[in-house]
């Protein structure tokens, strides 16, 4: 992902002010040296950790300060949800139903899928515990399920409906072991206890 540095308004003004000294100080070498030192000082301050912010295009204004591992800011989606959070840790999404936190492995999968601007959309509720120490979270466009044995995967659409009708992660199919993938004529998701396919509009559950 390309990064584009944005100078703070105060930093830019300071650079312009310092540069103006060069224009004014045309009467002596000492004045020129002072002006040069001022420009160098401001430039150094902006380039120092905490002196500038990097904006990631496509992240809706989420910014990272140099020298910091914390990402903060906000992302507003078409559905009115606003996200803010820490890189690699969690994000908080402001929805019409209140602030909802997405964290841990579910958060990593969510961001890898495109976050709130992806087909998953905004979260509908807080993360919940699944069987065998797993976790899951429902979004407007699907669900992310995670367990230590399988990892995090997305289940959505008709396959999700069929999976939930068969007990979801608590049923014989268990946790998902793949995202939905293309197969001839349709889609397929794999689970610890079988597969679900959606072909030509028909859903088929095949236990192991």
XYZ file of N, CA and C in Angstrom:
624
model
N 0.841 -1.185 0.000
C 0.000 0.000 0.000
C 0.877 1.236 0.000
N 0.588 2.158 -0.903
C 1.379 3.371 -0.963
C 1.050 4.276 0.208
N 2.041 4.982 0.673
C 1.848 5.908 1.774
C 2.124 7.318 1.274
N 1.285 8.239 1.644
C 1.456 9.631 1.260
C 1.564 10.476 2.520
N 2.712 11.163 2.661
C 2.939 11.978 3.859
C 2.209 13.288 3.745
N 1.544 13.640 4.818
C 0.877 14.934 4.903
C 1.515 15.738 6.026
N 2.015 16.874 5.727
C 2.583 17.738 6.748
C 1.464 18.392 7.543
N 1.700 18.595 8.819
C 0.696 19.285 9.625
C 0.615 20.733 9.203
N -0.521 21.361 9.450
C -0.711 22.756 9.053
C 0.282 23.645 9.770
N 0.511 23.345 11.050
C 1.451 24.162 11.803
C 2.855 24.015 11.254
N 3.239 22.760 10.876
C 4.573 22.531 10.342
C 4.776 23.238 9.033
N 3.758 23.202 8.172
C 3.866 23.868 6.878
C 4.000 25.364 7.048
N 3.218 25.914 7.992
C 3.285 27.359 8.221
C 4.660 27.741 8.726
N 5.233 26.874 9.568
C 6.558 27.185 10.100
C 7.605 27.178 9.007
N 7.478 26.231 8.070
C 8.422 26.177 6.951
C 8.327 27.439 6.119
N 7.085 27.866 5.842
C 6.908 29.070 5.028
C 7.461 30.291 5.745
N 7.224 30.333 7.065
C 7.717 31.484 7.832
C 9.232 31.511 7.826
N 9.850 30.317 7.996
C 11.305 30.254 8.009
C 11.871 30.580 6.646
N 11.193 30.093 5.605
C 11.665 30.369 4.257
C 11.583 31.856 3.968
N 10.576 32.520 4.579
C 10.426 33.963 4.370
C 11.609 34.723 4.912
N 12.259 34.156 5.937
C 13.434 34.817 6.481
C 14.544 34.930 5.441
N 14.603 33.927 4.545
C 15.628 33.959 3.504
C 15.432 35.148 2.578
N 14.149 35.458 2.324
C 13.865 36.568 1.413
C 14.167 37.903 2.074
N 13.833 37.981 3.376
C 14.038 39.244 4.087
C 15.511 39.479 4.365
N 16.231 38.373 4.692
C 17.620 38.515 5.125
C 18.571 38.579 3.946
N 18.435 39.548 3.125
C 19.315 39.672 1.972
C 20.436 40.646 2.212
N 20.545 41.246 3.416
C 21.503 42.311 3.637
C 22.780 41.832 4.296
N 22.846 40.592 4.771
C 24.072 40.178 5.424
C 24.186 38.669 5.520
N 25.418 38.172 5.547
C 25.634 36.739 5.622
C 25.139 36.172 6.942
N 25.295 36.935 8.035
C 24.838 36.434 9.337
C 23.351 36.178 9.335
N 22.602 37.104 8.732
C 21.150 36.926 8.662
C 20.794 35.726 7.819
N 21.519 35.530 6.725
C 21.238 34.370 5.862
C 21.482 33.072 6.625
N 22.578 33.046 7.414
C 22.873 31.849 8.184
C 21.770 31.559 9.188
N 21.243 32.595 9.835
C 20.156 32.414 10.803
C 18.901 31.866 10.127
N 18.603 32.402 8.944
C 17.412 31.944 8.223
C 17.572 30.496 7.814
N 18.763 30.141 7.324
C 19.006 28.749 6.931
C 18.859 27.813 8.120
N 19.378 28.245 9.282
C 19.253 27.428 10.479
C 17.796 27.243 10.869
N 16.980 28.277 10.700
C 15.556 28.191 11.050
C 14.846 27.180 10.170
N 15.122 27.217 8.855
C 14.494 26.272 7.927
C 14.916 24.867 8.260
N 16.214 24.662 8.517
C 16.710 23.329 8.853
C 16.081 22.812 10.123
N 15.890 23.712 11.097
C 15.298 23.313 12.370
C 13.864 22.858 12.200
N 13.071 23.602 11.430
C 11.663 23.244 11.207
C 11.563 21.954 10.423
N 12.395 21.815 9.372
C 12.367 20.602 8.563
C 12.719 19.383 9.401
N 13.701 19.544 10.280
C 14.097 18.449 11.155
C 12.978 18.070 12.103
N 12.270 19.072 12.607
C 11.173 18.800 13.547
C 10.060 18.044 12.878
N 9.775 18.421 11.603
C 8.696 17.738 10.891
C 9.101 16.313 10.558
N 10.366 16.095 10.251
C 10.824 14.764 9.893
C 11.035 13.865 11.084
N 11.039 14.435 12.300
C 11.284 13.630 13.494
C 10.058 12.827 13.852
N 10.241 11.701 14.618
C 9.086 10.906 15.054
C 8.071 11.770 15.762
N 6.807 11.618 15.371
C 5.731 12.392 15.983
C 5.538 13.724 15.313
N 6.419 14.088 14.356
C 6.316 15.390 13.734
C 5.482 15.392 12.480
N 5.151 14.233 11.954
C 4.326 14.171 10.756
C 3.397 12.985 10.846
N 2.448 12.934 9.945
C 1.503 11.826 9.922
C 1.458 11.252 8.528
N 1.313 9.935 8.438
C 1.211 9.259 7.153
C -0.198 8.758 6.976
N -0.824 9.110 5.887
C -2.192 8.696 5.614
C -2.191 7.571 4.613
N -2.928 6.506 4.908
C -3.014 5.371 4.017
C -4.260 5.503 3.157
N -4.070 5.674 1.827
C -5.236 5.765 0.948
C -6.073 4.500 1.056
N -7.380 4.651 1.016
C -8.272 3.510 1.107
C -8.618 3.140 2.537
N -7.923 3.766 3.510
C -8.223 3.484 4.904
C -9.068 4.580 5.517
N -9.597 5.468 4.685
C -10.546 6.453 5.158
C -9.974 7.440 6.142
N -8.690 7.758 6.035
C -8.139 8.768 6.917
C -7.468 8.209 8.143
N -7.287 6.881 8.242
C -6.560 6.322 9.362
C -5.094 6.698 9.204
N -4.480 7.239 10.249
C -3.127 7.765 10.128
C -2.188 7.100 11.105
N -0.923 7.011 10.704
C 0.112 6.439 11.553
C 1.230 7.437 11.725
N 1.594 7.746 12.941
C 2.695 8.658 13.204
C 4.005 7.897 13.117
N 5.047 8.463 12.479
C 6.327 7.778 12.373
C 6.866 7.415 13.745
N 7.447 6.207 13.840
C 8.018 5.763 15.097
C 6.999 5.186 16.052
N 5.760 5.055 15.605
C 4.711 4.528 16.471
C 4.053 3.339 15.821
N 3.656 2.350 16.631
C 2.961 1.184 16.110
C 1.454 1.333 16.249
N 1.013 2.471 16.721
C -0.409 2.688 16.950
C -1.038 3.411 15.771
N -2.088 2.855 15.243
C -2.825 3.500 14.173
C -4.102 4.065 14.754
N -4.356 5.326 14.493
C -5.567 5.939 15.009
C -6.199 6.780 13.928
N -7.409 7.192 14.161
C -8.112 7.977 13.165
C -9.509 7.435 12.987
N -10.087 7.639 11.840
C -11.444 7.161 11.623
C -11.678 6.860 10.162
N -12.632 5.982 9.936
C -13.032 5.621 8.589
C -14.548 5.628 8.562
N -15.145 6.426 7.713
C -16.594 6.506 7.621
C -17.051 5.772 6.382
N -17.962 4.841 6.542
C -18.454 4.047 5.430
C -19.786 4.595 4.962
N -20.237 4.071 3.817
C -21.500 4.533 3.246
C -22.671 4.203 4.151
N -22.499 3.203 5.033
C -23.579 2.821 5.924
C -23.612 3.635 7.202
N -22.741 4.622 7.307
C -22.747 5.475 8.479
C -21.877 4.976 9.604
N -21.107 3.892 9.379
C -20.236 3.365 10.417
C -18.892 4.063 10.358
N -18.325 4.337 11.514
C -17.022 4.977 11.596
C -16.092 4.091 12.394
N -14.901 3.804 11.855
C -13.971 2.934 12.544
C -12.752 3.707 13.004
N -12.208 3.291 14.128
C -10.949 3.831 14.618
C -10.319 2.773 15.490
N -8.985 2.745 15.536
C -8.397 1.710 16.370
C -6.899 1.640 16.280
N -6.333 0.502 16.704
C -4.901 0.307 16.772
C -4.485 -0.769 15.785
N -3.415 -0.504 15.028
C -2.954 -1.434 14.018
C -2.575 -2.769 14.636
N -3.104 -3.857 14.070
C -2.751 -5.177 14.531
C -3.419 -5.601 15.812
N -4.246 -4.748 16.408
C -4.857 -5.071 17.680
C -6.383 -5.073 17.613
N -6.984 -3.899 17.397
C -8.433 -3.807 17.412
C -8.887 -2.548 16.697
N -10.181 -2.475 16.477
C -10.780 -1.268 15.939
C -12.152 -1.106 16.566
N -12.574 0.125 16.708
C -13.903 0.406 17.235
C -14.738 1.015 16.124
N -15.895 0.462 15.891
C -16.774 0.921 14.827
C -18.007 1.570 15.449
N -18.215 2.836 15.100
C -19.407 3.543 15.564
C -20.534 3.273 14.580
N -21.563 2.622 15.036
C -22.705 2.286 14.201
C -23.958 2.948 14.776
N -25.048 2.927 14.046
C -26.303 3.468 14.592
C -26.724 2.784 15.890
N -26.189 1.571 16.119
C -26.523 0.832 17.335
C -25.506 1.034 18.448
N -24.539 1.941 18.231
C -23.518 2.193 19.238
C -22.141 1.757 18.770
N -21.135 1.953 19.632
C -19.764 1.579 19.321
C -19.562 0.081 19.520
N -18.943 -0.570 18.529
C -18.690 -2.008 18.589
C -17.216 -2.256 18.331
N -16.580 -3.043 19.191
C -15.153 -3.337 19.075
C -14.942 -4.631 18.297
N -13.953 -4.605 17.402
C -13.510 -5.806 16.697
C -12.049 -6.001 17.072
N -11.667 -7.179 17.526
C -10.309 -7.349 18.027
C -9.750 -8.730 17.697
N -8.453 -8.876 17.994
C -7.791 -10.170 17.867
C -7.754 -10.709 16.452
N -7.893 -12.018 16.330
C -7.818 -12.683 15.024
C -9.002 -12.320 14.133
N -10.135 -12.066 14.755
C -11.305 -11.639 13.968
C -11.016 -10.293 13.310
N -10.382 -9.398 14.065
C -10.020 -8.079 13.527
C -9.049 -8.211 12.352
N -8.032 -9.054 12.513
C -7.053 -9.237 11.439
C -7.715 -9.755 10.160
N -8.624 -10.695 10.313
C -9.333 -11.234 9.146
C -10.228 -10.167 8.526
N -10.881 -9.403 9.378
C -11.775 -8.335 8.922
C -11.012 -7.321 8.081
N -9.848 -6.899 8.561
C -9.055 -5.922 7.830
C -8.488 -6.514 6.544
N -8.096 -7.796 6.583
C -7.579 -8.454 5.390
C -8.642 -8.539 4.303
N -9.905 -8.637 4.728
C -11.011 -8.717 3.773
C -11.423 -7.355 3.228
N -10.909 -6.276 3.832
C -11.246 -4.939 3.359
C -11.969 -4.077 4.375
N -12.170 -4.610 5.586
C -12.804 -3.815 6.632
C -14.242 -3.454 6.333
N -14.650 -2.284 6.840
C -16.049 -1.863 6.720
C -16.457 -1.602 5.276
N -15.481 -1.365 4.382
C -15.806 -1.104 2.984
C -15.911 -2.393 2.173
N -15.663 -3.540 2.793
C -15.776 -4.836 2.120
C -17.228 -5.315 2.145
N -17.524 -6.416 1.461
C -18.890 -6.959 1.523
C -19.334 -7.341 2.929
N -18.386 -7.522 3.859
C -18.778 -7.820 5.241
C -19.512 -6.647 5.874
N -19.107 -5.436 5.533
C -19.758 -4.252 6.075
C -19.426 -4.023 7.541
N -20.312 -3.362 8.234
C -20.114 -3.015 9.640
C -20.535 -4.174 10.546
N -19.977 -4.232 11.749
C -20.394 -5.271 12.694
C -21.814 -5.038 13.190
N -22.490 -6.125 13.486
C -23.855 -6.025 14.013
C -23.881 -6.119 15.537
N -22.863 -6.755 16.096
C -22.829 -6.951 17.546
C -21.400 -7.230 17.983
N -21.176 -7.272 19.275
C -19.852 -7.534 19.815
C -19.427 -8.976 19.544
N -18.114 -9.225 19.637
C -17.615 -10.584 19.491
C -18.196 -11.475 20.574
N -18.391 -12.731 20.200
C -18.931 -13.700 21.152
C -18.050 -14.938 21.160
N -18.158 -15.705 22.224
C -17.367 -16.923 22.363
C -18.027 -18.073 21.631
N -17.199 -18.865 20.947
C -17.672 -20.056 20.267
C -17.220 -21.296 21.024
N -17.572 -22.476 20.512
C -17.159 -23.705 21.184
C -15.639 -23.890 21.150
N -15.117 -24.605 22.139
C -13.687 -24.947 22.207
C -12.782 -23.715 22.202
N -13.226 -22.651 22.861
C -12.392 -21.464 22.990
C -12.332 -20.586 21.757
N -13.211 -20.822 20.808
C -13.222 -20.012 19.592
C -13.957 -18.697 19.780
N -13.968 -17.895 18.729
C -14.657 -16.606 18.752
C -15.333 -16.377 17.408
N -16.376 -15.563 17.434
C -17.017 -15.178 16.182
C -17.659 -13.816 16.337
N -17.916 -13.195 15.188
C -18.586 -11.892 15.191
C -19.418 -11.768 13.927
N -20.646 -11.299 14.106
C -21.567 -11.124 12.986
C -21.425 -9.734 12.386
N -21.426 -9.671 11.060
C -21.396 -8.421 10.320
C -22.615 -8.374 9.406
N -22.870 -7.215 8.836
C -24.064 -7.084 7.998
C -24.022 -8.025 6.792
N -22.811 -8.384 6.347
C -22.713 -9.229 5.159
C -22.230 -10.638 5.404
N -22.001 -11.015 6.657
C -21.502 -12.360 6.926
C -20.969 -12.472 8.342
N -20.282 -13.592 8.618
C -19.740 -13.852 9.949
C -18.291 -14.302 9.838
N -17.461 -13.848 10.747
C -16.090 -14.339 10.843
C -16.010 -15.260 12.052
N -15.557 -16.488 11.806
C -15.367 -17.461 12.883
C -13.888 -17.780 13.009
N -13.424 -17.920 14.251
C -12.030 -18.259 14.508
C -11.930 -19.297 15.613
N -10.999 -20.239 15.429
C -10.604 -21.141 16.503
C -9.109 -21.367 16.381
N -8.465 -21.765 17.455
C -7.012 -21.946 17.445
C -6.594 -23.087 16.524
N -7.485 -24.011 16.254
C -7.139 -25.154 15.406
C -7.373 -24.885 13.923
N -8.273 -23.954 13.616
C -8.635 -23.741 12.209
C -8.204 -22.392 11.657
N -8.062 -21.369 12.514
C -7.812 -20.019 12.037
C -9.127 -19.287 11.823
N -9.057 -18.122 11.190
C -10.241 -17.278 10.994
C -10.722 -17.348 9.545
N -12.021 -17.557 9.381
C -12.607 -17.638 8.035
C -13.978 -16.973 8.022
N -14.390 -16.595 6.815
C -15.665 -15.903 6.610
C -16.701 -16.885 6.075
N -17.899 -16.802 6.638
C -19.028 -17.585 6.138
C -20.153 -16.610 5.848
N -20.732 -16.691 4.635
C -21.817 -15.774 4.302
C -22.762 -16.370 3.261
N -23.824 -15.637 2.962
C -24.767 -16.042 1.925
C -25.541 -17.312 2.244
N -25.926 -18.026 1.184
C -26.719 -19.251 1.338
C -25.939 -20.346 2.063
N -24.627 -20.364 1.872
C -23.816 -21.363 2.572
C -23.879 -21.118 4.082
N -23.836 -19.874 4.474
C -23.948 -19.552 5.895
C -25.296 -19.997 6.444
N -26.352 -19.742 5.698
C -27.684 -20.141 6.152
C -27.768 -21.643 6.351
N -27.231 -22.394 5.385
C -27.271 -23.865 5.493
C -26.430 -24.342 6.664
N -25.285 -23.705 6.871
C -24.400 -24.072 7.980
C -25.091 -23.838 9.313
N -25.731 -22.677 9.473
C -26.413 -22.363 10.720
C -27.621 -23.277 10.941
N -28.285 -23.666 9.854
C -29.403 -24.605 9.973
C -28.935 -25.965 10.480
N -27.640 -26.249 10.263
C -27.065 -27.514 10.726
C -26.283 -27.364 12.029
N -26.557 -26.278 12.744
C -25.960 -26.107 14.057
C -24.746 -25.211 14.112
N -24.300 -24.706 12.955
C -23.138 -23.824 12.932
C -21.905 -24.498 13.505
N -21.098 -23.727 14.228
C -19.872 -24.283 14.805
C -20.168 -25.330 15.870
N -21.374 -25.299 16.435
C -21.762 -26.280 17.447
C -22.308 -27.561 16.832
N -22.529 -27.563 15.528
C -23.087 -28.724 14.860
C -22.024 -29.702 14.375
N -22.458 -30.671 13.589
C -21.537 -31.703 13.097
C -20.523 -31.146 12.095
N -20.865 -30.044 11.432
C -19.946 -29.456 10.461
C -18.787 -28.740 11.152
N -19.023 -28.209 12.332
C -17.967 -27.538 13.080
C -17.539 -26.215 12.478
N -16.308 -25.830 12.794
C -15.763 -24.547 12.335
C -15.405 -24.582 10.847
N -15.485 -23.415 10.192
C -15.027 -23.346 8.796
C -13.507 -23.505 8.727
N -13.037 -24.146 7.663
C -11.598 -24.299 7.434
C -11.171 -23.622 6.132
N -12.102 -22.901 5.507
C -11.780 -22.127 4.302
C -12.788 -21.007 4.150
N -12.386 -19.975 3.421
C -13.361 -18.990 2.979
C -14.153 -19.604 1.834
N -15.222 -18.935 1.462
C -15.984 -19.383 0.297
C -15.097 -19.301 -0.938
N -15.086 -20.360 -1.729
C -14.234 -20.409 -2.918
C -15.044 -20.826 -4.138
N -14.508 -20.514 -5.298
C -15.188 -20.828 -6.555
C -15.006 -22.293 -6.920
N -16.087 -22.888 -7.386
C -16.054 -24.229 -7.979
C -16.896 -24.151 -9.252
N -16.779 -25.124 -10.141
C -17.586 -25.082 -11.363
C -19.076 -24.910 -11.058
N -19.649 -23.838 -11.527
C -21.075 -23.601 -11.369
C -21.490 -22.947 -10.069
N -20.534 -22.672 -9.170
C -20.972 -22.078 -7.917
C -19.865 -21.839 -6.917
N -20.187 -22.079 -5.616
C -19.284 -21.782 -4.512
C -19.222 -22.961 -3.554
N -18.142 -22.975 -2.752
C -17.982 -24.026 -1.745
C -17.240 -23.485 -0.537
N -17.665 -23.937 0.646
C -16.942 -23.669 1.883
C -16.665 -25.002 2.567
N -15.451 -25.120 3.120
C -15.063 -26.345 3.814
C -15.146 -26.136 5.324
N -15.489 -27.206 6.020
C -15.612 -27.180 7.476
C -14.908 -28.399 8.056
N -14.661 -28.366 9.354
C -13.970 -29.501 9.961
C -14.753 -30.797 9.798
N -16.080 -30.680 9.677
C -16.900 -31.885 9.586
C -17.569 -32.105 8.243
N -17.140 -31.372 7.208
C -17.757 -31.590 5.898
C -17.633 -30.377 4.991
N -18.472 -30.334 3.972
C -18.465 -29.226 3.023
C -19.894 -28.779 2.730
N -20.006 -27.522 2.321
C -21.288 -27.008 1.830
C -21.023 -26.380 0.463
N -21.816 -26.778 -0.524
C -21.671 -26.207 -1.855
C -22.947 -25.483 -2.253
N -22.764 -24.480 -3.082
C -23.891 -23.753 -3.658
C -23.676 -23.746 -5.167
N -24.487 -24.543 -5.873
C -24.301 -24.713 -7.314
C -25.653 -24.514 -8.003
N -25.644 -23.624 -8.964
C -26.867 -23.330 -9.741
C -28.055 -23.033 -8.840
N -27.783 -22.280 -7.758
C -28.857 -21.859 -6.879
C -29.284 -22.865 -5.843
N -28.656 -24.044 -5.819
C -29.024 -25.073 -4.849
C -27.877 -25.320 -3.879
N -28.213 -25.451 -2.597
C -27.218 -25.645 -1.547
C -27.207 -27.114 -1.115
N -26.005 -27.689 -1.039
C -25.862 -29.094 -0.656
C -24.878 -29.207 0.502
N -25.302 -29.879 1.570
C -24.444 -30.118 2.731
C -23.937 -31.553 2.650
N -22.607 -31.710 2.716
C -21.996 -33.028 2.621
C -21.110 -33.265 3.838
N -21.627 -34.008 4.843
C -20.807 -34.292 6.027
C -19.674 -35.247 5.667
N -18.607 -35.249 6.471
C -17.523 -36.212 6.264
C -17.938 -37.581 6.760
